[in-house]
mmCIF file of C-alpha atoms in Angstrom:
data_model
loop_
_atom_site.group_PDB
_atom_site.id
_atom_site.type_symbol
_atom_site.label_atom_id
_atom_site.label_comp_id
_atom_site.label_asym_id
_atom_site.label_seq_id
_atom_site.Cartn_x
_atom_site.Cartn_y
_atom_site.Cartn_z
ATOM 1 C CA UNK V 1 -24.074 32.157 0.316
ATOM 2 C CA UNK V 2 -22.479 29.004 0.646
ATOM 3 C CA UNK V 3 -23.510 26.280 3.475
ATOM 4 C CA UNK V 4 -19.812 25.587 3.434
ATOM 5 C CA UNK V 5 -17.459 27.703 4.954
ATOM 6 C CA UNK V 6 -13.680 27.108 4.275
ATOM 7 C CA UNK V 7 -11.284 29.585 6.063
ATOM 8 C CA UNK V 8 -8.277 31.267 5.480
ATOM 9 C CA UNK V 9 -9.627 32.572 2.131
ATOM 10 C CA UNK V 10 -5.746 33.295 1.071
ATOM 11 C CA UNK V 11 -2.715 32.425 2.134
ATOM 12 C CA UNK V 12 0.784 33.019 1.926
ATOM 13 C CA UNK V 13 3.529 30.785 3.182
ATOM 14 C CA UNK V 14 7.202 29.256 3.033
ATOM 15 C CA UNK V 15 8.166 25.611 1.635
ATOM 16 C CA UNK V 16 9.259 25.102 5.558
ATOM 17 C CA UNK V 17 6.275 26.591 6.812
ATOM 18 C CA UNK V 18 2.693 24.899 8.720
ATOM 19 C CA UNK V 19 -0.427 25.339 8.127
ATOM 20 C CA UNK V 20 -3.727 24.408 8.233
ATOM 21 C CA UNK V 21 -6.538 24.407 6.253
ATOM 22 C CA UNK V 22 -10.483 24.478 8.312
ATOM 23 C CA UNK V 23 -13.645 23.521 6.524
ATOM 24 C CA UNK V 24 -17.200 23.273 8.132
ATOM 25 C CA UNK V 25 -20.533 22.657 7.310
ATOM 26 C CA UNK V 26 -23.619 22.459 9.241
ATOM 27 C CA UNK V 27 -26.131 20.579 6.903
ATOM 28 C CA UNK V 28 -25.657 17.571 9.084
ATOM 29 C CA UNK V 29 -23.770 15.982 5.996
ATOM 30 C CA UNK V 30 -21.731 13.141 6.778
ATOM 31 C CA UNK V 31 -18.961 12.968 3.774
ATOM 32 C CA UNK V 32 -16.755 15.339 3.539
ATOM 33 C CA UNK V 33 -14.069 15.882 0.832
ATOM 34 C CA UNK V 34 -10.865 17.924 0.132
ATOM 35 C CA UNK V 35 -10.686 19.018 -3.843
ATOM 36 C CA UNK V 36 -7.355 20.757 -5.335
ATOM 37 C CA UNK V 37 -7.770 23.378 -8.097
ATOM 38 C CA UNK V 38 -5.634 24.296 -10.786
ATOM 39 C CA UNK V 39 -6.491 27.596 -13.138
ATOM 40 C CA UNK V 40 -8.373 27.176 -16.264
ATOM 41 C CA UNK V 41 -8.932 22.926 -14.626
ATOM 42 C CA UNK V 42 -12.037 20.925 -13.071
ATOM 43 C CA UNK V 43 -11.189 20.697 -9.128
ATOM 44 C CA UNK V 44 -9.293 16.544 -8.381
ATOM 45 C CA UNK V 45 -10.190 14.602 -5.325
ATOM 46 C CA UNK V 46 -7.022 14.618 -2.629
ATOM 47 C CA UNK V 47 -9.760 13.182 0.423
ATOM 48 C CA UNK V 48 -13.108 11.931 1.454
ATOM 49 C CA UNK V 49 -14.194 11.202 4.287
ATOM 50 C CA UNK V 50 -17.501 9.064 5.200
ATOM 51 C CA UNK V 51 -18.855 9.601 9.332
ATOM 52 C CA UNK V 52 -15.571 10.783 10.470
ATOM 53 C CA UNK V 53 -13.479 7.869 9.090
ATOM 54 C CA UNK V 54 -10.804 8.212 6.107
ATOM 55 C CA UNK V 55 -12.011 6.201 2.941
ATOM 56 C CA UNK V 56 -10.036 7.509 0.359
ATOM 57 C CA UNK V 57 -7.024 8.864 -0.351
ATOM 58 C CA UNK V 58 -6.466 9.620 -3.799
ATOM 59 C CA UNK V 59 -2.232 8.860 -3.442
ATOM 60 C CA UNK V 60 -1.885 12.366 -2.794
ATOM 61 C CA UNK V 61 1.125 13.058 -0.936
ATOM 62 C CA UNK V 62 2.524 12.331 2.804
ATOM 63 C CA UNK V 63 2.809 16.661 2.910
ATOM 64 C CA UNK V 64 -0.784 16.882 2.937
ATOM 65 C CA UNK V 65 -2.514 15.454 6.264
ATOM 66 C CA UNK V 66 -5.974 15.965 6.424
ATOM 67 C CA UNK V 67 -7.874 15.212 9.992
ATOM 68 C CA UNK V 68 -11.451 15.451 10.764
ATOM 69 C CA UNK V 69 -12.485 16.128 14.730
ATOM 70 C CA UNK V 70 -16.664 15.804 13.891
ATOM 71 C CA UNK V 71 -18.988 15.770 11.205
ATOM 72 C CA UNK V 72 -19.337 19.102 11.206
ATOM 73 C CA UNK V 73 -15.153 19.822 10.617
ATOM 74 C CA UNK V 74 -12.532 19.244 8.159
ATOM 75 C CA UNK V 75 -8.759 19.827 8.364
ATOM 76 C CA UNK V 76 -5.641 19.892 5.852
ATOM 77 C CA UNK V 77 -2.843 20.220 7.742
ATOM 78 C CA UNK V 78 -0.393 21.543 5.465
ATOM 79 C CA UNK V 79 3.729 21.130 5.979
ATOM 80 C CA UNK V 80 6.974 21.121 3.525
ATOM 81 C CA UNK V 81 4.767 21.947 0.655
ATOM 82 C CA UNK V 82 6.336 22.639 -2.918
ATOM 83 C CA UNK V 83 5.394 25.827 -5.610
ATOM 84 C CA UNK V 84 3.490 23.083 -7.609
ATOM 85 C CA UNK V 85 1.154 22.925 -4.593
ATOM 86 C CA UNK V 86 0.049 26.575 -5.534
ATOM 87 C CA UNK V 87 -3.507 25.952 -6.402
ATOM 88 C CA UNK V 88 -6.812 27.103 -4.729
ATOM 89 C CA UNK V 89 -8.250 23.966 -1.881
ATOM 90 C CA UNK V 90 -11.891 22.600 -2.384
ATOM 91 C CA UNK V 91 -13.615 21.719 0.458
ATOM 92 C CA UNK V 92 -17.091 19.835 -0.286
ATOM 93 C CA UNK V 93 -19.874 17.875 1.853
ATOM 94 C CA UNK V 94 -22.947 15.656 0.642
ATOM 95 C CA UNK V 95 -25.001 13.571 2.362
ATOM 96 C CA UNK V 96 -23.504 10.733 2.970
ATOM 97 C CA UNK V 97 -21.389 8.019 0.563
ATOM 98 C CA UNK V 98 -23.974 4.799 1.621
ATOM 99 C CA UNK V 99 -26.788 5.567 -0.612
ATOM 100 C CA UNK V 100 -27.808 3.846 -3.704
ATOM 101 C CA UNK V 101 -28.327 7.206 -5.901
ATOM 102 C CA UNK V 102 -25.513 9.732 -5.967
ATOM 103 C CA UNK V 103 -25.990 12.814 -3.992
ATOM 104 C CA UNK V 104 -24.975 16.218 -4.685
ATOM 105 C CA UNK V 105 -21.056 17.473 -3.613
ATOM 106 C CA UNK V 106 -22.042 21.401 -2.004
ATOM 107 C CA UNK V 107 -18.153 23.429 -2.262
ATOM 108 C CA UNK V 108 -16.996 25.848 -0.589
ATOM 109 C CA UNK V 109 -15.718 29.059 -1.981
ATOM 110 C CA UNK V 110 -12.193 27.845 -1.564
ATOM 111 C CA UNK V 111 -8.750 28.482 0.099
ATOM 112 C CA UNK V 112 -6.150 29.882 -2.619
ATOM 113 C CA UNK V 113 -2.696 28.981 -1.615
ATOM 114 C CA UNK V 114 0.286 30.758 -2.611
ATOM 115 C CA UNK V 115 3.510 28.929 -2.032
ATOM 116 C CA UNK V 116 6.753 30.805 -2.047
ATOM 117 C CA UNK N 1 -12.092 3.781 -17.557
ATOM 118 C CA UNK N 2 -15.448 6.104 -17.226
ATOM 119 C CA UNK N 3 -15.022 9.512 -19.050
ATOM 120 C CA UNK N 4 -16.376 12.736 -18.762
ATOM 121 C CA UNK N 5 -16.364 15.311 -22.056
ATOM 122 C CA UNK N 6 -17.654 19.126 -22.399
ATOM 123 C CA UNK N 7 -18.341 20.910 -25.419
ATOM 124 C CA UNK N 8 -17.745 23.876 -26.634
ATOM 125 C CA UNK N 9 -14.284 24.288 -24.034
ATOM 126 C CA UNK N 10 -15.467 28.331 -24.300
ATOM 127 C CA UNK N 11 -18.832 30.214 -25.782
ATOM 128 C CA UNK N 12 -19.916 33.661 -26.451
ATOM 129 C CA UNK N 13 -23.377 34.768 -26.829
ATOM 130 C CA UNK N 14 -25.437 37.830 -27.135
ATOM 131 C CA UNK N 15 -27.723 38.550 -24.384
ATOM 132 C CA UNK N 16 -30.996 36.714 -25.484
ATOM 133 C CA UNK N 17 -29.605 34.279 -27.688
ATOM 134 C CA UNK N 18 -30.481 30.788 -26.332
ATOM 135 C CA UNK N 19 -27.653 28.012 -26.764
ATOM 136 C CA UNK N 20 -27.004 24.558 -25.410
ATOM 137 C CA UNK N 21 -24.040 22.823 -23.783
ATOM 138 C CA UNK N 22 -22.764 19.029 -23.744
ATOM 139 C CA UNK N 23 -21.493 16.590 -21.459
ATOM 140 C CA UNK N 24 -20.907 13.469 -23.357
ATOM 141 C CA UNK N 25 -20.145 10.861 -20.444
ATOM 142 C CA UNK N 26 -18.970 6.873 -20.534
ATOM 143 C CA UNK N 27 -19.593 4.969 -17.722
ATOM 144 C CA UNK N 28 -20.437 1.609 -16.143
ATOM 145 C CA UNK N 29 -23.787 2.157 -14.493
ATOM 146 C CA UNK N 30 -24.548 5.693 -13.285
ATOM 147 C CA UNK N 31 -24.980 6.599 -9.957
ATOM 148 C CA UNK N 32 -25.721 10.548 -11.048
ATOM 149 C CA UNK N 33 -25.115 13.387 -12.845
ATOM 150 C CA UNK N 34 -24.722 17.021 -11.966
ATOM 151 C CA UNK N 35 -23.860 20.138 -13.217
ATOM 152 C CA UNK N 36 -22.081 22.927 -11.638
ATOM 153 C CA UNK N 37 -21.776 25.984 -12.180
ATOM 154 C CA UNK N 38 -18.465 27.975 -11.290
ATOM 155 C CA UNK N 39 -17.188 31.768 -10.790
ATOM 156 C CA UNK N 40 -14.196 33.071 -10.572
ATOM 157 C CA UNK N 41 -12.238 32.554 -7.530
ATOM 158 C CA UNK N 42 -15.800 30.928 -6.291
ATOM 159 C CA UNK N 43 -16.270 26.956 -5.474
ATOM 160 C CA UNK N 44 -18.632 25.511 -7.766
ATOM 161 C CA UNK N 45 -22.456 25.796 -7.291
ATOM 162 C CA UNK N 46 -24.328 22.759 -7.430
ATOM 163 C CA UNK N 47 -27.663 23.840 -9.855
ATOM 164 C CA UNK N 48 -28.675 20.005 -10.812
ATOM 165 C CA UNK N 49 -28.627 16.113 -10.268
ATOM 166 C CA UNK N 50 -30.399 13.938 -12.843
ATOM 167 C CA UNK N 51 -30.517 10.064 -12.619
ATOM 168 C CA UNK N 52 -32.339 8.252 -15.628
ATOM 169 C CA UNK N 53 -32.487 8.977 -18.966
ATOM 170 C CA UNK N 54 -35.648 11.126 -20.379
ATOM 171 C CA UNK N 55 -35.037 13.465 -17.211
ATOM 172 C CA UNK N 56 -35.314 17.176 -17.027
ATOM 173 C CA UNK N 57 -34.789 19.743 -14.478
ATOM 174 C CA UNK N 58 -35.181 23.349 -14.827
ATOM 175 C CA UNK N 59 -34.239 26.510 -13.189
ATOM 176 C CA UNK N 60 -35.142 29.701 -14.009
ATOM 177 C CA UNK N 61 -33.010 30.282 -17.440
ATOM 178 C CA UNK N 62 -31.416 26.698 -17.116
ATOM 179 C CA UNK N 63 -33.049 23.745 -18.215
ATOM 180 C CA UNK N 64 -30.599 20.261 -18.254
ATOM 181 C CA UNK N 65 -31.587 16.902 -19.871
ATOM 182 C CA UNK N 66 -30.114 13.653 -19.826
ATOM 183 C CA UNK N 67 -29.828 10.864 -22.416
ATOM 184 C CA UNK N 68 -27.597 7.384 -21.859
ATOM 185 C CA UNK N 69 -25.312 9.315 -23.283
ATOM 186 C CA UNK N 70 -24.817 12.573 -22.771
ATOM 187 C CA UNK N 71 -26.855 15.301 -20.650
ATOM 188 C CA UNK N 72 -27.435 18.860 -22.425
ATOM 189 C CA UNK N 73 -27.311 22.511 -20.327
ATOM 190 C CA UNK N 74 -30.126 24.374 -22.364
ATOM 191 C CA UNK N 75 -29.727 28.261 -21.868
ATOM 192 C CA UNK N 76 -32.393 30.349 -22.835
ATOM 193 C CA UNK N 77 -32.835 34.168 -23.326
ATOM 194 C CA UNK N 78 -28.887 34.179 -20.897
ATOM 195 C CA UNK N 79 -28.455 37.487 -19.426
ATOM 196 C CA UNK N 80 -24.524 38.876 -18.867
ATOM 197 C CA UNK N 81 -24.835 37.452 -15.306
ATOM 198 C CA UNK N 82 -24.981 33.896 -16.148
ATOM 199 C CA UNK N 83 -21.192 34.598 -17.254
ATOM 200 C CA UNK N 84 -19.464 32.133 -15.565
ATOM 201 C CA UNK N 85 -17.808 27.898 -16.071
ATOM 202 C CA UNK N 86 -20.201 25.108 -16.247
ATOM 203 C CA UNK N 87 -18.967 21.887 -14.963
ATOM 204 C CA UNK N 88 -20.766 18.141 -15.825
ATOM 205 C CA UNK N 89 -19.524 15.585 -13.019
ATOM 206 C CA UNK N 90 -20.337 11.670 -12.827
ATOM 207 C CA UNK N 91 -20.917 9.637 -10.398
ATOM 208 C CA UNK N 92 -20.298 6.335 -10.946
ATOM 209 C CA UNK N 93 -21.928 3.194 -9.219
ATOM 210 C CA UNK N 94 -19.066 0.814 -9.876
ATOM 211 C CA UNK N 95 -16.067 3.163 -8.784
ATOM 212 C CA UNK N 96 -13.656 1.951 -6.216
ATOM 213 C CA UNK N 97 -14.245 5.752 -4.999
ATOM 214 C CA UNK N 98 -17.975 5.449 -4.728
ATOM 215 C CA UNK N 99 -18.208 9.162 -4.150
ATOM 216 C CA UNK N 100 -15.905 10.610 -6.521
ATOM 217 C CA UNK N 101 -17.448 12.954 -8.779
ATOM 218 C CA UNK N 102 -15.696 12.262 -12.608
ATOM 219 C CA UNK N 103 -15.571 16.447 -13.531
ATOM 220 C CA UNK N 104 -15.103 17.027 -17.537
ATOM 221 C CA UNK N 105 -13.288 20.124 -17.889
ATOM 222 C CA UNK N 106 -15.826 22.829 -18.308
ATOM 223 C CA UNK N 107 -17.796 25.472 -20.793
ATOM 224 C CA UNK N 108 -16.865 28.788 -20.375
ATOM 225 C CA UNK N 109 -19.737 30.965 -20.914
ATOM 226 C CA UNK N 110 -19.369 34.366 -21.786
ATOM 227 C CA UNK N 111 -23.253 36.341 -22.786
ATOM 228 C CA UNK N 112 -22.593 39.663 -23.908
ATOM 229 C CA UNK N 113 -25.171 42.702 -23.490
#
């Protein structure tokens, strides 16, 4: 069982809807990430939070809005999405980013998002 | 520019037929190389971290090795349950996105009984 929990597992929404994806981890990790993954492709980084502060935004459209309420929770607010935004959205966490050696990221099972 | 290339794209093995997956990388300063397994509809599952050339890690039928230019994931006597996509990712020490994982495109492994 994964230690990163994402809800909902599936989401279908229209282009005018507003919805949120949620992610929770209880491993004491201080870095959290959102990735987007299309079928048969590797995950693509969207956002990085380090110590609850947004540190990286990989040129993601403003219709995606991340939020980190505390060190265990990460949200992704969605508004006015396009059909091409349909994908698997993955959350991940790692111990922290201020280390000299790379730390593995631990992924949740994702939210399968479909835009009608 | 950092690059990660995995080969082959797809691999079909008979149960018990050992083989290796390759991950070639180009990075200016390796902070870590990571192997993941991903099953359909699931998130990537962390397998191994390798930090320096010569390092090896083992877990059940899997063994990961690292040189200065590539990493191998050796699968010994695979079973059908080893069927999955195996992803390699590198983290560079000089990247502006210091935390970012640069993924290869993956190797899709199918093990038949």
